[in-house]
C-alpha cells in the first residue's frame, strides 16, 4: 500500500484547507477546540455550509448528490475537518440510514429521503437499543403489526441520541415473533411527529440532554416506509452498523485531541518541570501516539478496499478507535489534575465567557472524560465486537 499522497491528493488537501479557512465560523471552531457543547443550531449551520459547497456527504456517489470522492480524498477531508475543529455532521442521516436506503430502499424512498438528508431538512435519529435489548439487539420487542396499508408500532427505544431534535427515526421492529429472533425483524422509517410517539429525556451525569427514551403507542406507519423486504431488517441493520463502526474510529479527531493533550502537558508542571518531560507521563503519551498511528494505518488499509461494504474489520476500527478516545480523555484529566474537577455548566453551554475556576482549557475535561465512557458501549459494545473479530476474522 502506497501511503504517499499524489500531486492530485496534495492539491485537493490545499483546496479543503482553503475552504475551511474561509468558511468555518470562528465561534463554532472555538466551541469544538475548547470542548464546549454544540447546539442543534450550531450543527445545522455547519451542515448547511457544507451542503452549499456540495461536501456534506463525502462518501456518497455523485448520482445521489455526493461529491464522488475517492477513499483517499474522503480521508483527507475528514483529517482536515478534524484538524480545523469543525462541528460534526450528524451521522444518523448522512452516514447510517442513507447508505441503507441507497442499497435496499425503493426508488421512491431514494427520491424523497436522500435529498432531504443532504439538505438537513430532516434530522434523523436511530431506533435500535431497547431497555432489554442492548448488546443482544436481536432480542428487541418493539412490534409492528400489519393493518392494511400501515403497520401499528408499539414499544420503546432507549439511549436515542438527540431524538429531541429529530424529524425522523429509523427503527428495527419485530414483524414476526414466531421465527428465530434475527429472522423476524424489519427496518422502518418513522415520522417522529406521528401521533403516539413520545420522547422522554435522559439527563446525564453532567446535566446534558444528549439521549432519550422514545415510546411508540399504536403509531401508524405507512407500509411504504418499510425499507427492503419484511423480516429482512437484520441484514440491513448489520449493513448500517458496519458504516457506523467504521466512522466511530474518528482518527482525525483523535489526532487533534492528541495535539491538545500535548499542549496541556507542556503547560502543566510537575516538580518544577513541564509534565510532558516526566518519564512516566511521557511513556503513556508515547504509547498512546503509537496506538493512534497503528489505527490510522489500519483505517487506510480498510479504505483501500472501499469498493465493498465494511465487513468485520469495522469491528477492529471500532474497538481500537474507542479505546484510544478513552485513553485520551483519561490522560487529559490526569494532566489537568484538580483543575478538571470543578463543574461549570454555564461555561460548558457557552453562556459564560470564562470558567469559574479560571482555567478554561481544564474546565470541560471531567465532563468530556465521563461522556466518553459511552464510546466502548454504543455502536455495539466492544465485548460484542471482540466476539465478531474472533469468529469472522480469526475463525475461532
PDB file of N, CA and C in Angstrom, residues 293-371:
ATOM      1  N   UNK A 293      -1.221   5.888  15.639  1.00  0.00           N
ATOM      2  CA  UNK A 293      -0.581   5.720  14.333  1.00  0.00           C
ATOM      3  C   UNK A 293      -0.942   4.365  13.719  1.00  0.00           C
ATOM      4  N   UNK A 294      -0.951   3.328  14.555  1.00  0.00           N
ATOM      5  CA  UNK A 294      -1.302   1.988  14.060  1.00  0.00           C
ATOM      6  C   UNK A 294      -2.757   1.954  13.589  1.00  0.00           C
ATOM      7  N   UNK A 295      -3.638   2.626  14.335  1.00  0.00           N
ATOM      8  CA  UNK A 295      -5.041   2.679  13.932  1.00  0.00           C
ATOM      9  C   UNK A 295      -5.198   3.399  12.603  1.00  0.00           C
ATOM     10  N   UNK A 296      -4.465   4.480  12.424  1.00  0.00           N
ATOM     11  CA  UNK A 296      -4.562   5.222  11.165  1.00  0.00           C
ATOM     12  C   UNK A 296      -4.139   4.336   9.991  1.00  0.00           C
ATOM     13  N   UNK A 297      -3.078   3.563  10.150  1.00  0.00           N
ATOM     14  CA  UNK A 297      -2.658   2.664   9.080  1.00  0.00           C
ATOM     15  C   UNK A 297      -3.739   1.614   8.788  1.00  0.00           C
ATOM     16  N   UNK A 298      -4.400   1.148   9.836  1.00  0.00           N
ATOM     17  CA  UNK A 298      -5.465   0.165   9.649  1.00  0.00           C
ATOM     18  C   UNK A 298      -6.646   0.778   8.907  1.00  0.00           C
ATOM     19  N   UNK A 299      -6.986   2.015   9.253  1.00  0.00           N
ATOM     20  CA  UNK A 299      -8.063   2.712   8.541  1.00  0.00           C
ATOM     21  C   UNK A 299      -7.722   2.846   7.063  1.00  0.00           C
ATOM     22  N   UNK A 300      -6.487   3.206   6.763  1.00  0.00           N
ATOM     23  CA  UNK A 300      -6.078   3.348   5.367  1.00  0.00           C
ATOM     24  C   UNK A 300      -6.152   2.011   4.628  1.00  0.00           C
ATOM     25  N   UNK A 301      -5.842   0.932   5.312  1.00  0.00           N
ATOM     26  CA  UNK A 301      -5.957  -0.390   4.688  1.00  0.00           C
ATOM     27  C   UNK A 301      -7.417  -0.719   4.381  1.00  0.00           C
ATOM     28  N   UNK A 302      -8.320  -0.351   5.304  1.00  0.00           N
ATOM     29  CA  UNK A 302      -9.746  -0.573   5.058  1.00  0.00           C
ATOM     30  C   UNK A 302     -10.224   0.292   3.901  1.00  0.00           C
ATOM     31  N   UNK A 303      -9.771   1.545   3.861  1.00  0.00           N
ATOM     32  CA  UNK A 303     -10.164   2.436   2.776  1.00  0.00           C
ATOM     33  C   UNK A 303      -9.693   1.912   1.422  1.00  0.00           C
ATOM     34  N   UNK A 304      -8.560   1.233   1.413  1.00  0.00           N
ATOM     35  CA  UNK A 304      -8.039   0.692   0.154  1.00  0.00           C
ATOM     36  C   UNK A 304      -8.957  -0.376  -0.426  1.00  0.00           C
ATOM     37  N   UNK A 305      -9.874  -0.910   0.423  1.00  0.00           N
ATOM     38  CA  UNK A 305     -10.837  -1.910  -0.040  1.00  0.00           C
ATOM     39  C   UNK A 305     -12.244  -1.341  -0.046  1.00  0.00           C
ATOM     40  N   UNK A 306     -12.346  -0.040  -0.244  1.00  0.00           N
ATOM     41  CA  UNK A 306     -13.627   0.651  -0.089  1.00  0.00           C
ATOM     42  C   UNK A 306     -14.594   0.418  -1.236  1.00  0.00           C
ATOM     43  N   UNK A 307     -14.256  -0.484  -2.159  1.00  0.00           N
ATOM     44  CA  UNK A 307     -15.184  -0.812  -3.234  1.00  0.00           C
ATOM     45  C   UNK A 307     -16.262  -1.780  -2.760  1.00  0.00           C
ATOM     46  N   UNK A 308     -16.186  -2.176  -1.494  1.00  0.00           N
ATOM     47  CA  UNK A 308     -17.226  -3.043  -0.945  1.00  0.00           C
ATOM     48  C   UNK A 308     -17.668  -2.502   0.420  1.00  0.00           C
ATOM     49  N   UNK A 309     -18.801  -2.997   0.890  1.00  0.00           N
ATOM     50  CA  UNK A 309     -19.319  -2.547   2.189  1.00  0.00           C
ATOM     51  C   UNK A 309     -18.368  -2.980   3.305  1.00  0.00           C
ATOM     52  N   UNK A 310     -18.305  -2.205   4.403  1.00  0.00           N
ATOM     53  CA  UNK A 310     -17.434  -2.582   5.514  1.00  0.00           C
ATOM     54  C   UNK A 310     -17.801  -3.958   6.054  1.00  0.00           C
ATOM     55  N   UNK A 311     -16.799  -4.764   6.338  1.00  0.00           N
ATOM     56  CA  UNK A 311     -17.010  -6.098   6.885  1.00  0.00           C
ATOM     57  C   UNK A 311     -16.610  -6.150   8.342  1.00  0.00           C
ATOM     58  N   UNK A 312     -16.167  -7.316   8.816  1.00  0.00           N
ATOM     59  CA  UNK A 312     -15.804  -7.451  10.236  1.00  0.00           C
ATOM     60  C   UNK A 312     -14.627  -6.578  10.644  1.00  0.00           C
ATOM     61  N   UNK A 313     -13.849  -6.093   9.658  1.00  0.00           N
ATOM     62  CA  UNK A 313     -12.751  -5.188  10.015  1.00  0.00           C
ATOM     63  C   UNK A 313     -13.262  -3.906  10.656  1.00  0.00           C
ATOM     64  N   UNK A 314     -14.541  -3.560  10.401  1.00  0.00           N
ATOM     65  CA  UNK A 314     -15.132  -2.392  11.052  1.00  0.00           C
ATOM     66  C   UNK A 314     -15.130  -2.564  12.568  1.00  0.00           C
ATOM     67  N   UNK A 315     -15.247  -3.798  13.038  1.00  0.00           N
ATOM     68  CA  UNK A 315     -15.214  -4.052  14.485  1.00  0.00           C
ATOM     69  C   UNK A 315     -13.839  -3.745  15.060  1.00  0.00           C
ATOM     70  N   UNK A 316     -12.782  -4.043  14.299  1.00  0.00           N
ATOM     71  CA  UNK A 316     -11.424  -3.720  14.745  1.00  0.00           C
ATOM     72  C   UNK A 316     -11.284  -2.212  14.906  1.00  0.00           C
ATOM     73  N   UNK A 317     -11.764  -1.451  13.919  1.00  0.00           N
ATOM     74  CA  UNK A 317     -11.672   0.005  13.977  1.00  0.00           C
ATOM     75  C   UNK A 317     -12.467   0.553  15.165  1.00  0.00           C
ATOM     76  N   UNK A 318     -13.631  -0.031  15.397  1.00  0.00           N
ATOM     77  CA  UNK A 318     -14.473   0.450  16.490  1.00  0.00           C
ATOM     78  C   UNK A 318     -13.802   0.227  17.845  1.00  0.00           C
ATOM     79  N   UNK A 319     -13.263  -0.974  18.051  1.00  0.00           N
ATOM     80  CA  UNK A 319     -12.635  -1.290  19.335  1.00  0.00           C
ATOM     81  C   UNK A 319     -11.415  -0.409  19.583  1.00  0.00           C
ATOM     82  N   UNK A 320     -10.501  -0.360  18.623  1.00  0.00           N
ATOM     83  CA  UNK A 320      -9.276   0.395  18.847  1.00  0.00           C
ATOM     84  C   UNK A 320      -9.546   1.894  18.861  1.00  0.00           C
ATOM     85  N   UNK A 321     -10.453   2.344  18.006  1.00  0.00           N
ATOM     86  CA  UNK A 321     -10.764   3.775  17.985  1.00  0.00           C
ATOM     87  C   UNK A 321     -11.322   4.259  19.304  1.00  0.00           C
ATOM     88  N   UNK A 322     -12.249   3.501  19.883  1.00  0.00           N
ATOM     89  CA  UNK A 322     -12.858   3.932  21.141  1.00  0.00           C
ATOM     90  C   UNK A 322     -11.904   3.754  22.321  1.00  0.00           C
ATOM     91  N   UNK A 323     -11.077   2.718  22.284  1.00  0.00           N
ATOM     92  CA  UNK A 323     -10.057   2.580  23.334  1.00  0.00           C
ATOM     93  C   UNK A 323      -9.150   3.815  23.363  1.00  0.00           C
ATOM     94  N   UNK A 324      -8.736   4.247  22.192  1.00  0.00           N
ATOM     95  CA  UNK A 324      -7.840   5.407  22.101  1.00  0.00           C
ATOM     96  C   UNK A 324      -8.544   6.673  22.558  1.00  0.00           C
ATOM     97  N   UNK A 325      -9.799   6.849  22.172  1.00  0.00           N
ATOM     98  CA  UNK A 325     -10.538   8.035  22.608  1.00  0.00           C
ATOM     99  C   UNK A 325     -10.642   8.085  24.130  1.00  0.00           C
ATOM    100  N   UNK A 326     -10.889   6.945  24.747  1.00  0.00           N
ATOM    101  CA  UNK A 326     -10.975   6.922  26.206  1.00  0.00           C
ATOM    102  C   UNK A 326      -9.617   7.172  26.858  1.00  0.00           C
ATOM    103  N   UNK A 327      -8.568   6.615  26.287  1.00  0.00           N
ATOM    104  CA  UNK A 327      -7.226   6.870  26.834  1.00  0.00           C
ATOM    105  C   UNK A 327      -6.871   8.352  26.736  1.00  0.00           C
ATOM    106  N   UNK A 328      -7.270   8.991  25.657  1.00  0.00           N
ATOM    107  CA  UNK A 328      -7.008  10.428  25.515  1.00  0.00           C
ATOM    108  C   UNK A 328      -7.685  11.220  26.624  1.00  0.00           C
ATOM    109  N   UNK A 329      -8.963  10.939  26.875  1.00  0.00           N
ATOM    110  CA  UNK A 329      -9.668  11.698  27.915  1.00  0.00           C
ATOM    111  C   UNK A 329      -9.096  11.401  29.301  1.00  0.00           C
ATOM    112  N   UNK A 330      -8.651  10.179  29.521  1.00  0.00           N
ATOM    113  CA  UNK A 330      -8.042   9.840  30.814  1.00  0.00           C
ATOM    114  C   UNK A 330      -6.763  10.639  31.039  1.00  0.00           C
ATOM    115  N   UNK A 331      -5.915  10.721  30.015  1.00  0.00           N
ATOM    116  CA  UNK A 331      -4.668  11.460  30.164  1.00  0.00           C
ATOM    117  C   UNK A 331      -4.902  12.961  30.252  1.00  0.00           C
ATOM    118  N   UNK A 332      -5.950  13.463  29.619  1.00  0.00           N
ATOM    119  CA  UNK A 332      -6.279  14.887  29.756  1.00  0.00           C
ATOM    120  C   UNK A 332      -6.611  15.225  31.208  1.00  0.00           C
ATOM    121  N   UNK A 333      -7.467  14.397  31.822  1.00  0.00           N
ATOM    122  CA  UNK A 333      -7.828  14.639  33.221  1.00  0.00           C
ATOM    123  C   UNK A 333      -6.616  14.473  34.121  1.00  0.00           C
ATOM    124  N   UNK A 334      -5.791  13.482  33.837  1.00  0.00           N
ATOM    125  CA  UNK A 334      -4.567  13.295  34.626  1.00  0.00           C
ATOM    126  C   UNK A 334      -3.655  14.511  34.513  1.00  0.00           C
ATOM    127  N   UNK A 335      -3.529  15.059  33.309  1.00  0.00           N
ATOM    128  CA  UNK A 335      -2.649  16.217  33.111  1.00  0.00           C
ATOM    129  C   UNK A 335      -3.202  17.462  33.791  1.00  0.00           C
ATOM    130  N   UNK A 336      -4.514  17.670  33.687  1.00  0.00           N
ATOM    131  CA  UNK A 336      -5.108  18.883  34.273  1.00  0.00           C
ATOM    132  C   UNK A 336      -5.203  18.796  35.789  1.00  0.00           C
ATOM    133  N   UNK A 337      -5.286  17.577  36.320  1.00  0.00           N
ATOM    134  CA  UNK A 337      -5.338  17.401  37.762  1.00  0.00           C
ATOM    135  C   UNK A 337      -6.577  18.013  38.377  1.00  0.00           C
ATOM    136  N   UNK A 338      -6.477  18.608  39.556  1.00  0.00           N
ATOM    137  CA  UNK A 338      -7.648  19.151  40.253  1.00  0.00           C
ATOM    138  C   UNK A 338      -8.397  20.219  39.461  1.00  0.00           C
ATOM    139  N   UNK A 339      -7.746  20.892  38.519  1.00  0.00           N
ATOM    140  CA  UNK A 339      -8.417  21.958  37.767  1.00  0.00           C
ATOM    141  C   UNK A 339      -9.479  21.402  36.815  1.00  0.00           C
ATOM    142  N   UNK A 340      -9.466  20.077  36.598  1.00  0.00           N
ATOM    143  CA  UNK A 340     -10.505  19.469  35.768  1.00  0.00           C
ATOM    144  C   UNK A 340     -11.773  19.167  36.556  1.00  0.00           C
ATOM    145  N   UNK A 341     -11.712  19.286  37.880  1.00  0.00           N
ATOM    146  CA  UNK A 341     -12.817  18.826  38.712  1.00  0.00           C
ATOM    147  C   UNK A 341     -14.003  19.784  38.817  1.00  0.00           C
ATOM    148  N   UNK A 342     -13.824  21.113  38.890  1.00  0.00           N
ATOM    149  CA  UNK A 342     -14.991  21.988  39.068  1.00  0.00           C
ATOM    150  C   UNK A 342     -16.019  21.815  37.951  1.00  0.00           C
ATOM    151  N   UNK A 343     -17.300  21.728  38.326  1.00  0.00           N
ATOM    152  CA  UNK A 343     -18.386  21.548  37.365  1.00  0.00           C
ATOM    153  C   UNK A 343     -18.988  22.912  37.059  1.00  0.00           C
ATOM    154  N   UNK A 344     -18.917  23.327  35.808  1.00  0.00           N
ATOM    155  CA  UNK A 344     -19.299  24.682  35.415  1.00  0.00           C
ATOM    156  C   UNK A 344     -20.212  24.614  34.183  1.00  0.00           C
ATOM    157  N   UNK A 345     -21.506  24.268  34.371  1.00  0.00           N
ATOM    158  CA  UNK A 345     -22.395  24.078  33.219  1.00  0.00           C
ATOM    159  C   UNK A 345     -22.591  25.335  32.379  1.00  0.00           C
ATOM    160  N   UNK A 346     -22.559  26.522  33.014  1.00  0.00           N
ATOM    161  CA  UNK A 346     -22.727  27.748  32.231  1.00  0.00           C
ATOM    162  C   UNK A 346     -21.599  27.907  31.211  1.00  0.00           C
ATOM    163  N   UNK A 347     -20.383  27.569  31.611  1.00  0.00           N
ATOM    164  CA  UNK A 347     -19.265  27.664  30.684  1.00  0.00           C
ATOM    165  C   UNK A 347     -19.372  26.591  29.599  1.00  0.00           C
ATOM    166  N   UNK A 348     -19.769  25.377  29.993  1.00  0.00           N
ATOM    167  CA  UNK A 348     -19.896  24.296  29.021  1.00  0.00           C
ATOM    168  C   UNK A 348     -20.939  24.623  27.959  1.00  0.00           C
ATOM    169  N   UNK A 349     -21.992  25.337  28.359  1.00  0.00           N
ATOM    170  CA  UNK A 349     -23.064  25.690  27.427  1.00  0.00           C
ATOM    171  C   UNK A 349     -22.753  26.956  26.628  1.00  0.00           C
ATOM    172  N   UNK A 350     -21.610  27.579  26.904  1.00  0.00           N
ATOM    173  CA  UNK A 350     -21.259  28.798  26.184  1.00  0.00           C
ATOM    174  C   UNK A 350     -21.967  30.025  26.698  1.00  0.00           C
ATOM    175  N   UNK A 351     -22.583  29.934  27.888  1.00  0.00           N
ATOM    176  CA  UNK A 351     -23.303  31.080  28.454  1.00  0.00           C
ATOM    177  C   UNK A 351     -22.404  31.976  29.301  1.00  0.00           C
ATOM    178  N   UNK A 352     -21.209  31.512  29.593  1.00  0.00           N
ATOM    179  CA  UNK A 352     -20.224  32.309  30.333  1.00  0.00           C
ATOM    180  C   UNK A 352     -18.951  32.374  29.507  1.00  0.00           C
ATOM    181  N   UNK A 353     -18.366  33.560  29.442  1.00  0.00           N
ATOM    182  CA  UNK A 353     -17.173  33.749  28.610  1.00  0.00           C
ATOM    183  C   UNK A 353     -15.961  33.045  29.187  1.00  0.00           C
ATOM    184  N   UNK A 354     -15.921  32.889  30.514  1.00  0.00           N
ATOM    185  CA  UNK A 354     -14.785  32.244  31.165  1.00  0.00           C
ATOM    186  C   UNK A 354     -15.283  31.287  32.235  1.00  0.00           C
ATOM    187  N   UNK A 355     -14.465  30.296  32.542  1.00  0.00           N
ATOM    188  CA  UNK A 355     -14.842  29.319  33.562  1.00  0.00           C
ATOM    189  C   UNK A 355     -14.676  29.913  34.952  1.00  0.00           C
ATOM    190  N   UNK A 356     -15.460  29.405  35.882  1.00  0.00           N
ATOM    191  CA  UNK A 356     -15.423  29.922  37.248  1.00  0.00           C
ATOM    192  C   UNK A 356     -14.072  29.701  37.906  1.00  0.00           C
ATOM    193  N   UNK A 357     -13.432  28.554  37.632  1.00  0.00           N
ATOM    194  CA  UNK A 357     -12.156  28.236  38.271  1.00  0.00           C
ATOM    195  C   UNK A 357     -10.978  28.950  37.615  1.00  0.00           C
ATOM    196  N   UNK A 358     -11.225  29.561  36.458  1.00  0.00           N
ATOM    197  CA  UNK A 358     -10.175  30.345  35.821  1.00  0.00           C
ATOM    198  C   UNK A 358      -9.283  29.583  34.863  1.00  0.00           C
ATOM    199  N   UNK A 359      -9.537  28.295  34.672  1.00  0.00           N
ATOM    200  CA  UNK A 359      -8.736  27.504  33.728  1.00  0.00           C
ATOM    201  C   UNK A 359      -9.681  27.007  32.639  1.00  0.00           C
ATOM    202  N   UNK A 360      -9.799  27.762  31.560  1.00  0.00           N
ATOM    203  CA  UNK A 360     -10.783  27.454  30.519  1.00  0.00           C
ATOM    204  C   UNK A 360     -10.475  26.152  29.792  1.00  0.00           C
ATOM    205  N   UNK A 361      -9.207  25.794  29.656  1.00  0.00           N
ATOM    206  CA  UNK A 361      -8.872  24.542  28.979  1.00  0.00           C
ATOM    207  C   UNK A 361      -9.232  23.330  29.824  1.00  0.00           C
ATOM    208  N   UNK A 362      -9.047  23.431  31.129  1.00  0.00           N
ATOM    209  CA  UNK A 362      -9.293  22.294  32.010  1.00  0.00           C
ATOM    210  C   UNK A 362     -10.762  22.134  32.364  1.00  0.00           C
ATOM    211  N   UNK A 363     -11.533  23.216  32.336  1.00  0.00           N
ATOM    212  CA  UNK A 363     -12.910  23.198  32.840  1.00  0.00           C
ATOM    213  C   UNK A 363     -13.804  22.123  32.208  1.00  0.00           C
ATOM    214  N   UNK A 364     -13.721  21.866  30.891  1.00  0.00           N
ATOM    215  CA  UNK A 364     -14.625  20.857  30.310  1.00  0.00           C
ATOM    216  C   UNK A 364     -14.131  19.422  30.419  1.00  0.00           C
ATOM    217  N   UNK A 365     -12.938  19.184  30.945  1.00  0.00           N
ATOM    218  CA  UNK A 365     -12.304  17.884  30.747  1.00  0.00           C
ATOM    219  C   UNK A 365     -12.925  16.755  31.560  1.00  0.00           C
ATOM    220  N   UNK A 366     -13.413  17.028  32.765  1.00  0.00           N
ATOM    221  CA  UNK A 366     -14.065  15.959  33.524  1.00  0.00           C
ATOM    222  C   UNK A 366     -15.355  15.530  32.832  1.00  0.00           C
ATOM    223  N   UNK A 367     -16.142  16.501  32.377  1.00  0.00           N
ATOM    224  CA  UNK A 367     -17.364  16.190  31.635  1.00  0.00           C
ATOM    225  C   UNK A 367     -17.046  15.409  30.368  1.00  0.00           C
ATOM    226  N   UNK A 368     -16.004  15.816  29.680  1.00  0.00           N
ATOM    227  CA  UNK A 368     -15.553  15.157  28.451  1.00  0.00           C
ATOM    228  C   UNK A 368     -15.161  13.710  28.745  1.00  0.00           C
ATOM    229  N   UNK A 369     -14.420  13.517  29.840  1.00  0.00           N
ATOM    230  CA  UNK A 369     -13.994  12.179  30.248  1.00  0.00           C
ATOM    231  C   UNK A 369     -15.208  11.280  30.512  1.00  0.00           C
ATOM    232  N   UNK A 370     -16.156  11.768  31.318  1.00  0.00           N
ATOM    233  CA  UNK A 370     -17.306  10.942  31.662  1.00  0.00           C
ATOM    234  C   UNK A 370     -18.157  10.635  30.430  1.00  0.00           C
ATOM    235  N   UNK A 371     -18.315  11.601  29.558  1.00  0.00           N
ATOM    236  CA  UNK A 371     -19.124  11.383  28.361  1.00  0.00           C
ATOM    237  C   UNK A 371     -18.524  10.288  27.483  1.00  0.00           C
TER     238      UNK A 371
END
